[in-house]
């Protein structure tokens, strides 16, 4: 039998709430990279820089108990090792632009310090609560304002003596000597103080009655309800206080929590009605595993790891005192919750965190008492749902600035919050931080011997380059077009339109071999087996629906068993006559890339440079497998790429696979260029919060090793740049009175960057609605000697090179290619694609 | 027998499972389960553990706590806030939880009209002057239907290891059974209550005379209180400071009721639409000769008089219909769904709640849902 849930208040004498085993942020299924997820013993995960005891560690990220990893990658000082940026890491090119950002300065009184005391008890007292009670019998000495975790006491004032002894009495009449020793006088910028600020700030958020879910705080009293999808959206804030370039600041952004107003049991019942009985368990497992659920009776979240179909609420578990109790009785007794369905299966959640030296057993949850949170992959792919959702969650810069300002307003207006801050001698600026950024010059697009300018504000050149010949057009001499009977007309329409649009691109095209097929997966596969030859340029499949299984089967066959480029098109996208030509144009471009063609280029001034992009995909459904996409440039114009992926199984290190990829990429580069690159620049995406240290200490040395192993005299310069898309930072430009999105090409390398890093932000893309999100780049290793300005410019240039989009994207193209590849493999192929495809962008 | 040996033996015997404080709370929970009070206050609520346990009792609509120490209340008061789940599926009942900072020696009108007031291990912390005022404040002024008072039984103390004088340094006194009972009986007489004595933590076998470790008096008011006597003859000046207030989302609040109803209605409509579309699509596959025309049976005759016809009309009236890109789902059909029905009560109320929140047909009798394919 499974071990029951442990959170019984009786065991937790010292803690307000039982511990919470869930570590995953609710909405970021694809966020965490492999290594960082495994946690070592509690002590090891903690950076040595903090002289804060375990109790405060717990409090620091939300008074909920349990040690958490350092989400802000504090204590990773990479800049000091990069000599040429020690003095300055700022770029210079571009025109100045006035910006504001969602940061607020935290100020403290002049000569402010935080006083840290160590508290000793004689005789020893164990319970934290008792220790507190005994200490605060001396409030006249200590004062109202304090933070105490049982061992360490923080006060805003210095006690008269370095060592103070006082006596307290327990309820048993025992006299206890308490020794209060001043151990530290902390300046406002010390790491301990930073943690302390976050503790205090979270207290404030609680005072303001915001609900903590995961890492953020939400306001549940004004929910946005999206009833047709049974979704509930809570507005809220993400907040963190950190040391930035010049000052300590609070960074806060609007966050939305998607919750579902149905229980897991409701969900199961609805699903049961929709699918055949024998497939129910399978489908249900697939849908639920990996989801985060929220329990009805307390504010905790758990990840569903398994469903125990043989279990039910009548089963019993062993309580801490050794007695057996059934789930029904337990929930009735503990939370007055009546479980109505006695035959429901139970959910199993594996704890993510150790408790002391013990790994607690799995938690067993009752579906009826759990709410679903977040979105499933299926929901994410539901265009209408995402559209409905974005109406509420997408905020214009003006709305966003107003919402962010609202939090600061609350802080300024709430008396208890103000009192708490005043008592500690702290205060927040009431205005958003403003400063000057730069907008670098727009790039020119080179295509087919011509140079194109485009409106930099739209960051899109699809109109400008329409009808221009491509750099390298691959012929369509021998290709298949497969369609079902119902889509015969659509297939012909596609063919006709391809005939119209390909000549100007320079693509030579014969009529396709047209093959009609039954609308079944096996029929498609049979047709492929019978008709694809080694001379086939590409296979185009017209699919009648977006059903994933058919798509997966086709991709799997044509990427592994029979490596031929393929293009799947859902028939309905071609159904509108007014847009079919534009869509045929896009399809023609995409097909050309998949066959190894090249579309456009920008000027890359650096010679002998190989650019690498890495991104990860985490398969949440079928176990813990992670897939890394690895893409490396093969030529000067960055128009040809080498692509491979690494399937990392449990216990394997991702970097071993990456090394192998890099070696093959260098070999391919040599084949193409007859020499090796003198510079390698790695853009590493898919790094979770708190994983930077691993990257610096482990992955970078391995990459260096790998380069060394290529040849004795081969010693290229290496740069490793961590790319982060999910950041809370937002910039607002102020032209024409209202806050607006900063234009594409905006670079920020002051104020909101971190002093210990060689980092910068670029806003490369343009958005049609909502606020644009800058991308954060952190150069963690750099022997290139390149000026920061050049690194920034090159990075921006690379954002122009993604061939599936005639415009600038959020990340350097190799990262986006790597993402696409990893996604395809993780979602559809589940095996390493055939290496003969690795010189083409077959996964686009 | 040697005294030490005797104490040693007791140390082994006197171990309460579950711990005594939990037994006291359980005693109150059982009482609440039995009498189903709507308004409950805990005087001397300390870290609010009892209140936290009581908030799960679905009969309680008002919970209040009072304590002389603001800090101890604040320490854990956050667990009295509604949980995300309470917002996701608001409860039928309403619930307001309030915490006050103040003394039981003072009268404040916020403590009027309660069904149950508990004083768990409170009186022994009161100074003599406070203890004197306590009966008048609790039984005379607050005058709830029921009062529960628990306090240590000093006769039990010799059985407790390590207890020399009082069980806690802050205790001003600890009474034996006779002392407590005479105090309680006197109060009951004075303020027209009946009182019964019980306790938790039974004495060891053969020592029954010692009595329970915690002695409890349960007082029941003998007169019924009319609202006039309850509220109008009392002073209205506030003496306590409110330090916490949480109003739980409830279906009694129109805002949450509307969210719940609209959510259920839209979801129900979605299910009806989907099954209708599935049905149509399967037909479509069978005879794929041109689009299937489904005649709207929405326009029905209102002049039917025959009962049979009437019934037929009602049934037809209940059927959803497709017309062009939209599905019409009669409101009567949606209202017939048990959950919607239960939430709204009446059809009128149902109509009122969804007005302006969902798209209705021009005559307002049906909900209109788009049939546009969902995926892109």
PDB file of C-alpha atoms in Angstrom, chain A residues 8-11 13-17 129 132 137 139 144 146 169-173 203 206-209 211-213 220-223 225 227-230 232 234 259-263 266 270 273-274 294-299 321 332-337 371-372 381-385 416 419 486 546 570 572-573 576, chain B residues 17-19 21-22 26 29 46-47 49 52-53 55-59 70-72 74-79 81-90 161-170 241 245-246 249 255-256 259-268 270-271 274 284-285 288 339 357-358 372-376:
ATOM      1  CA  UNK A   8      -0.542  16.156   9.919  1.00  0.00           C
ATOM      2  CA  UNK A   9      -0.261  19.222  12.077  1.00  0.00           C
ATOM      3  CA  UNK A  10       0.672  17.083  15.039  1.00  0.00           C
ATOM      4  CA  UNK A  11       4.053  16.272  13.560  1.00  0.00           C
ATOM      5  CA  UNK A  13       4.968  21.349  16.151  1.00  0.00           C
ATOM      6  CA  UNK A  14       7.277  24.109  15.038  1.00  0.00           C
ATOM      7  CA  UNK A  15       5.811  25.010  11.681  1.00  0.00           C
ATOM      8  CA  UNK A  16       2.681  26.821  10.732  1.00  0.00           C
ATOM      9  CA  UNK A  17       1.844  24.648   7.773  1.00  0.00           C
ATOM     10  CA  UNK A 129       7.889  27.959  18.957  1.00  0.00           C
ATOM     11  CA  UNK A 132      10.393  32.207  20.135  1.00  0.00           C
ATOM     12  CA  UNK A 137       9.285  37.508  26.883  1.00  0.00           C
ATOM     13  CA  UNK A 139      10.121  42.465  24.056  1.00  0.00           C
ATOM     14  CA  UNK A 144       8.446  45.019  18.206  1.00  0.00           C
ATOM     15  CA  UNK A 146      12.166  41.526  14.504  1.00  0.00           C
ATOM     16  CA  UNK A 169      10.777  30.865  32.513  1.00  0.00           C
ATOM     17  CA  UNK A 170       9.038  27.973  30.805  1.00  0.00           C
ATOM     18  CA  UNK A 171       5.536  26.957  31.743  1.00  0.00           C
ATOM     19  CA  UNK A 172       7.000  24.187  33.787  1.00  0.00           C
ATOM     20  CA  UNK A 173       8.700  26.821  35.838  1.00  0.00           C
ATOM     21  CA  UNK A 203       5.250  39.493   4.573  1.00  0.00           C
ATOM     22  CA  UNK A 206       0.549  38.594   2.794  1.00  0.00           C
ATOM     23  CA  UNK A 207      -0.574  41.588   4.746  1.00  0.00           C
ATOM     24  CA  UNK A 208      -2.208  42.766   1.532  1.00  0.00           C
ATOM     25  CA  UNK A 209      -4.101  39.460   1.363  1.00  0.00           C
ATOM     26  CA  UNK A 211      -2.584  34.389  -2.201  1.00  0.00           C
ATOM     27  CA  UNK A 212       0.658  32.643  -2.823  1.00  0.00           C
ATOM     28  CA  UNK A 213       0.626  30.050  -5.573  1.00  0.00           C
ATOM     29  CA  UNK A 220      -8.351  35.911  -5.893  1.00  0.00           C
ATOM     30  CA  UNK A 221     -11.133  38.317  -5.085  1.00  0.00           C
ATOM     31  CA  UNK A 222     -11.379  39.671  -8.615  1.00  0.00           C
ATOM     32  CA  UNK A 223     -11.146  36.610 -10.828  1.00  0.00           C
ATOM     33  CA  UNK A 225     -13.805  33.744 -15.500  1.00  0.00           C
ATOM     34  CA  UNK A 227     -16.513  29.721 -18.583  1.00  0.00           C
ATOM     35  CA  UNK A 228     -16.473  28.010 -21.968  1.00  0.00           C
ATOM     36  CA  UNK A 229     -13.109  26.535 -21.089  1.00  0.00           C
ATOM     37  CA  UNK A 230     -13.814  26.282 -17.365  1.00  0.00           C
ATOM     38  CA  UNK A 232     -10.371  31.048 -13.996  1.00  0.00           C
ATOM     39  CA  UNK A 234      -6.306  35.414 -11.224  1.00  0.00           C
ATOM     40  CA  UNK A 259      -6.786  27.868 -12.614  1.00  0.00           C
ATOM     41  CA  UNK A 260      -9.567  25.516 -13.549  1.00  0.00           C
ATOM     42  CA  UNK A 261     -12.873  25.610 -11.812  1.00  0.00           C
ATOM     43  CA  UNK A 262     -13.232  21.851 -11.971  1.00  0.00           C
ATOM     44  CA  UNK A 263     -11.836  19.155  -9.779  1.00  0.00           C
ATOM     45  CA  UNK A 266     -15.015  16.388 -12.648  1.00  0.00           C
ATOM     46  CA  UNK A 270     -16.242  14.453 -18.422  1.00  0.00           C
ATOM     47  CA  UNK A 273     -18.217  10.423 -21.313  1.00  0.00           C
ATOM     48  CA  UNK A 274     -16.127  11.421 -24.291  1.00  0.00           C
ATOM     49  CA  UNK A 294      -4.216  22.400  -6.039  1.00  0.00           C
ATOM     50  CA  UNK A 295      -5.811  20.823  -2.987  1.00  0.00           C
ATOM     51  CA  UNK A 296      -9.192  22.057  -1.822  1.00  0.00           C
ATOM     52  CA  UNK A 297      -8.479  21.964   1.881  1.00  0.00           C
ATOM     53  CA  UNK A 298      -5.146  23.729   2.058  1.00  0.00           C
ATOM     54  CA  UNK A 299      -3.138  25.949  -0.186  1.00  0.00           C
ATOM     55  CA  UNK A 321       1.580   7.890  15.390  1.00  0.00           C
ATOM     56  CA  UNK A 332     -13.437  14.146   7.415  1.00  0.00           C
ATOM     57  CA  UNK A 333     -11.594  14.462  10.666  1.00  0.00           C
ATOM     58  CA  UNK A 334      -8.915  16.837   9.554  1.00  0.00           C
ATOM     59  CA  UNK A 335     -10.723  19.166   7.183  1.00  0.00           C
ATOM     60  CA  UNK A 336     -14.393  18.270   7.467  1.00  0.00           C
ATOM     61  CA  UNK A 337     -14.307  17.237   3.824  1.00  0.00           C
ATOM     62  CA  UNK A 371      -8.413  21.324  -8.586  1.00  0.00           C
ATOM     63  CA  UNK A 372      -6.581  21.380 -11.859  1.00  0.00           C
ATOM     64  CA  UNK A 381      -2.621  24.032 -28.833  1.00  0.00           C
ATOM     65  CA  UNK A 382      -6.245  25.073 -28.798  1.00  0.00           C
ATOM     66  CA  UNK A 383      -6.113  28.240 -30.806  1.00  0.00           C
ATOM     67  CA  UNK A 384      -9.491  29.515 -29.665  1.00  0.00           C
ATOM     68  CA  UNK A 385      -8.745  28.954 -26.041  1.00  0.00           C
ATOM     69  CA  UNK A 416       0.274  48.161   8.231  1.00  0.00           C
ATOM     70  CA  UNK A 419       4.419  50.609   9.486  1.00  0.00           C
ATOM     71  CA  UNK A 486     -12.326  15.058 -49.812  1.00  0.00           C
ATOM     72  CA  UNK A 546      -4.940  18.482 -36.949  1.00  0.00           C
ATOM     73  CA  UNK A 570      -3.818  20.955 -42.795  1.00  0.00           C
ATOM     74  CA  UNK A 572      -8.404  23.866 -43.851  1.00  0.00           C
ATOM     75  CA  UNK A 573      -5.591  26.414 -43.897  1.00  0.00           C
ATOM     76  CA  UNK A 576      -9.907  30.457 -48.065  1.00  0.00           C
TER      77      UNK A 576
ATOM     78  CA  UNK B  17      -3.235  10.560  22.818  1.00  0.00           C
ATOM     79  CA  UNK B  18      -4.136  12.614  20.983  1.00  0.00           C
ATOM     80  CA  UNK B  19      -2.543  15.377  23.049  1.00  0.00           C
ATOM     81  CA  UNK B  21      -5.025  20.415  23.585  1.00  0.00           C
ATOM     82  CA  UNK B  22      -6.272  18.527  20.568  1.00  0.00           C
ATOM     83  CA  UNK B  26     -12.129  18.060  19.284  1.00  0.00           C
ATOM     84  CA  UNK B  29     -15.790  20.441  17.158  1.00  0.00           C
ATOM     85  CA  UNK B  46      -4.321  32.786  20.829  1.00  0.00           C
ATOM     86  CA  UNK B  47      -2.835  31.526  17.546  1.00  0.00           C
ATOM     87  CA  UNK B  49      -5.885  27.071  15.848  1.00  0.00           C
ATOM     88  CA  UNK B  52      -8.890  27.406  11.870  1.00  0.00           C
ATOM     89  CA  UNK B  53     -10.384  24.017  12.672  1.00  0.00           C
ATOM     90  CA  UNK B  55     -13.789  27.200   9.605  1.00  0.00           C
ATOM     91  CA  UNK B  56     -14.209  23.813   7.965  1.00  0.00           C
ATOM     92  CA  UNK B  57     -17.499  23.244   9.810  1.00  0.00           C
ATOM     93  CA  UNK B  58     -20.105  24.009   7.212  1.00  0.00           C
ATOM     94  CA  UNK B  59     -22.804  25.183   9.630  1.00  0.00           C
ATOM     95  CA  UNK B  70      -2.266  41.063  19.155  1.00  0.00           C
ATOM     96  CA  UNK B  71       1.045  39.523  18.129  1.00  0.00           C
ATOM     97  CA  UNK B  72       0.150  35.969  18.981  1.00  0.00           C
ATOM     98  CA  UNK B  74      -1.220  37.814  13.992  1.00  0.00           C
ATOM     99  CA  UNK B  75       1.404  35.136  13.919  1.00  0.00           C
ATOM    100  CA  UNK B  76      -0.769  32.627  12.146  1.00  0.00           C
ATOM    101  CA  UNK B  77      -3.934  34.491  11.312  1.00  0.00           C
ATOM    102  CA  UNK B  78      -3.172  34.158   7.603  1.00  0.00           C
ATOM    103  CA  UNK B  79      -4.451  30.621   7.641  1.00  0.00           C
ATOM    104  CA  UNK B  81      -7.987  33.598   4.836  1.00  0.00           C
ATOM    105  CA  UNK B  82     -10.015  31.827   2.167  1.00  0.00           C
ATOM    106  CA  UNK B  83      -8.044  29.322   0.116  1.00  0.00           C
ATOM    107  CA  UNK B  84      -7.788  29.348  -3.662  1.00  0.00           C
ATOM    108  CA  UNK B  85     -10.228  26.454  -3.649  1.00  0.00           C
ATOM    109  CA  UNK B  86     -12.792  28.520  -1.802  1.00  0.00           C
ATOM    110  CA  UNK B  87     -12.733  30.958  -4.695  1.00  0.00           C
ATOM    111  CA  UNK B  88     -12.783  28.297  -7.373  1.00  0.00           C
ATOM    112  CA  UNK B  89     -15.951  26.686  -6.112  1.00  0.00           C
ATOM    113  CA  UNK B  90     -17.567  29.110  -3.690  1.00  0.00           C
ATOM    114  CA  UNK B 161       5.348  15.010  35.690  1.00  0.00           C
ATOM    115  CA  UNK B 162       7.319  18.129  36.437  1.00  0.00           C
ATOM    116  CA  UNK B 163       4.375  20.258  37.548  1.00  0.00           C
ATOM    117  CA  UNK B 164       5.209  21.786  40.890  1.00  0.00           C
ATOM    118  CA  UNK B 165       2.908  24.768  41.235  1.00  0.00           C
ATOM    119  CA  UNK B 166       0.905  25.775  38.154  1.00  0.00           C
ATOM    120  CA  UNK B 167       0.939  24.235  34.721  1.00  0.00           C
ATOM    121  CA  UNK B 168       1.966  27.512  33.096  1.00  0.00           C
ATOM    122  CA  UNK B 169       3.828  30.468  34.577  1.00  0.00           C
ATOM    123  CA  UNK B 170       1.134  32.864  33.378  1.00  0.00           C
ATOM    124  CA  UNK B 241      -9.835  46.719  17.686  1.00  0.00           C
ATOM    125  CA  UNK B 245     -11.404  40.236   8.657  1.00  0.00           C
ATOM    126  CA  UNK B 246     -11.996  37.750   5.873  1.00  0.00           C
ATOM    127  CA  UNK B 249     -16.712  33.857  -1.241  1.00  0.00           C
ATOM    128  CA  UNK B 255     -21.189  38.197  -7.743  1.00  0.00           C
ATOM    129  CA  UNK B 256     -19.997  34.660  -7.081  1.00  0.00           C
ATOM    130  CA  UNK B 259     -19.859  33.609 -12.001  1.00  0.00           C
ATOM    131  CA  UNK B 260     -20.842  30.079 -11.002  1.00  0.00           C
ATOM    132  CA  UNK B 261     -24.078  30.106 -12.978  1.00  0.00           C
ATOM    133  CA  UNK B 262     -22.604  31.609 -16.126  1.00  0.00           C
ATOM    134  CA  UNK B 263     -19.715  29.210 -15.939  1.00  0.00           C
ATOM    135  CA  UNK B 264     -22.035  26.233 -15.603  1.00  0.00           C
ATOM    136  CA  UNK B 265     -24.379  27.503 -18.329  1.00  0.00           C
ATOM    137  CA  UNK B 266     -21.654  28.117 -20.868  1.00  0.00           C
ATOM    138  CA  UNK B 267     -20.071  24.797 -20.125  1.00  0.00           C
ATOM    139  CA  UNK B 268     -23.386  22.979 -20.395  1.00  0.00           C
ATOM    140  CA  UNK B 270     -20.726  23.696 -24.944  1.00  0.00           C
ATOM    141  CA  UNK B 271     -21.462  20.034 -24.190  1.00  0.00           C
ATOM    142  CA  UNK B 274     -20.538  19.366 -29.156  1.00  0.00           C
ATOM    143  CA  UNK B 284     -22.569  14.188 -42.863  1.00  0.00           C
ATOM    144  CA  UNK B 285     -20.076  11.382 -43.318  1.00  0.00           C
ATOM    145  CA  UNK B 288     -22.021  13.333 -48.027  1.00  0.00           C
ATOM    146  CA  UNK B 339     -26.548  21.811 -11.545  1.00  0.00           C
ATOM    147  CA  UNK B 357     -23.333  37.450 -19.812  1.00  0.00           C
ATOM    148  CA  UNK B 358     -24.224  35.101 -22.670  1.00  0.00           C
ATOM    149  CA  UNK B 372     -16.900  27.628 -35.762  1.00  0.00           C
ATOM    150  CA  UNK B 373     -14.400  24.807 -35.588  1.00  0.00           C
ATOM    151  CA  UNK B 374     -12.253  25.088 -32.553  1.00  0.00           C
ATOM    152  CA  UNK B 375      -8.794  24.242 -33.753  1.00  0.00           C
ATOM    153  CA  UNK B 376      -6.722  26.279 -36.074  1.00  0.00           C
TER     154      UNK B 376
END
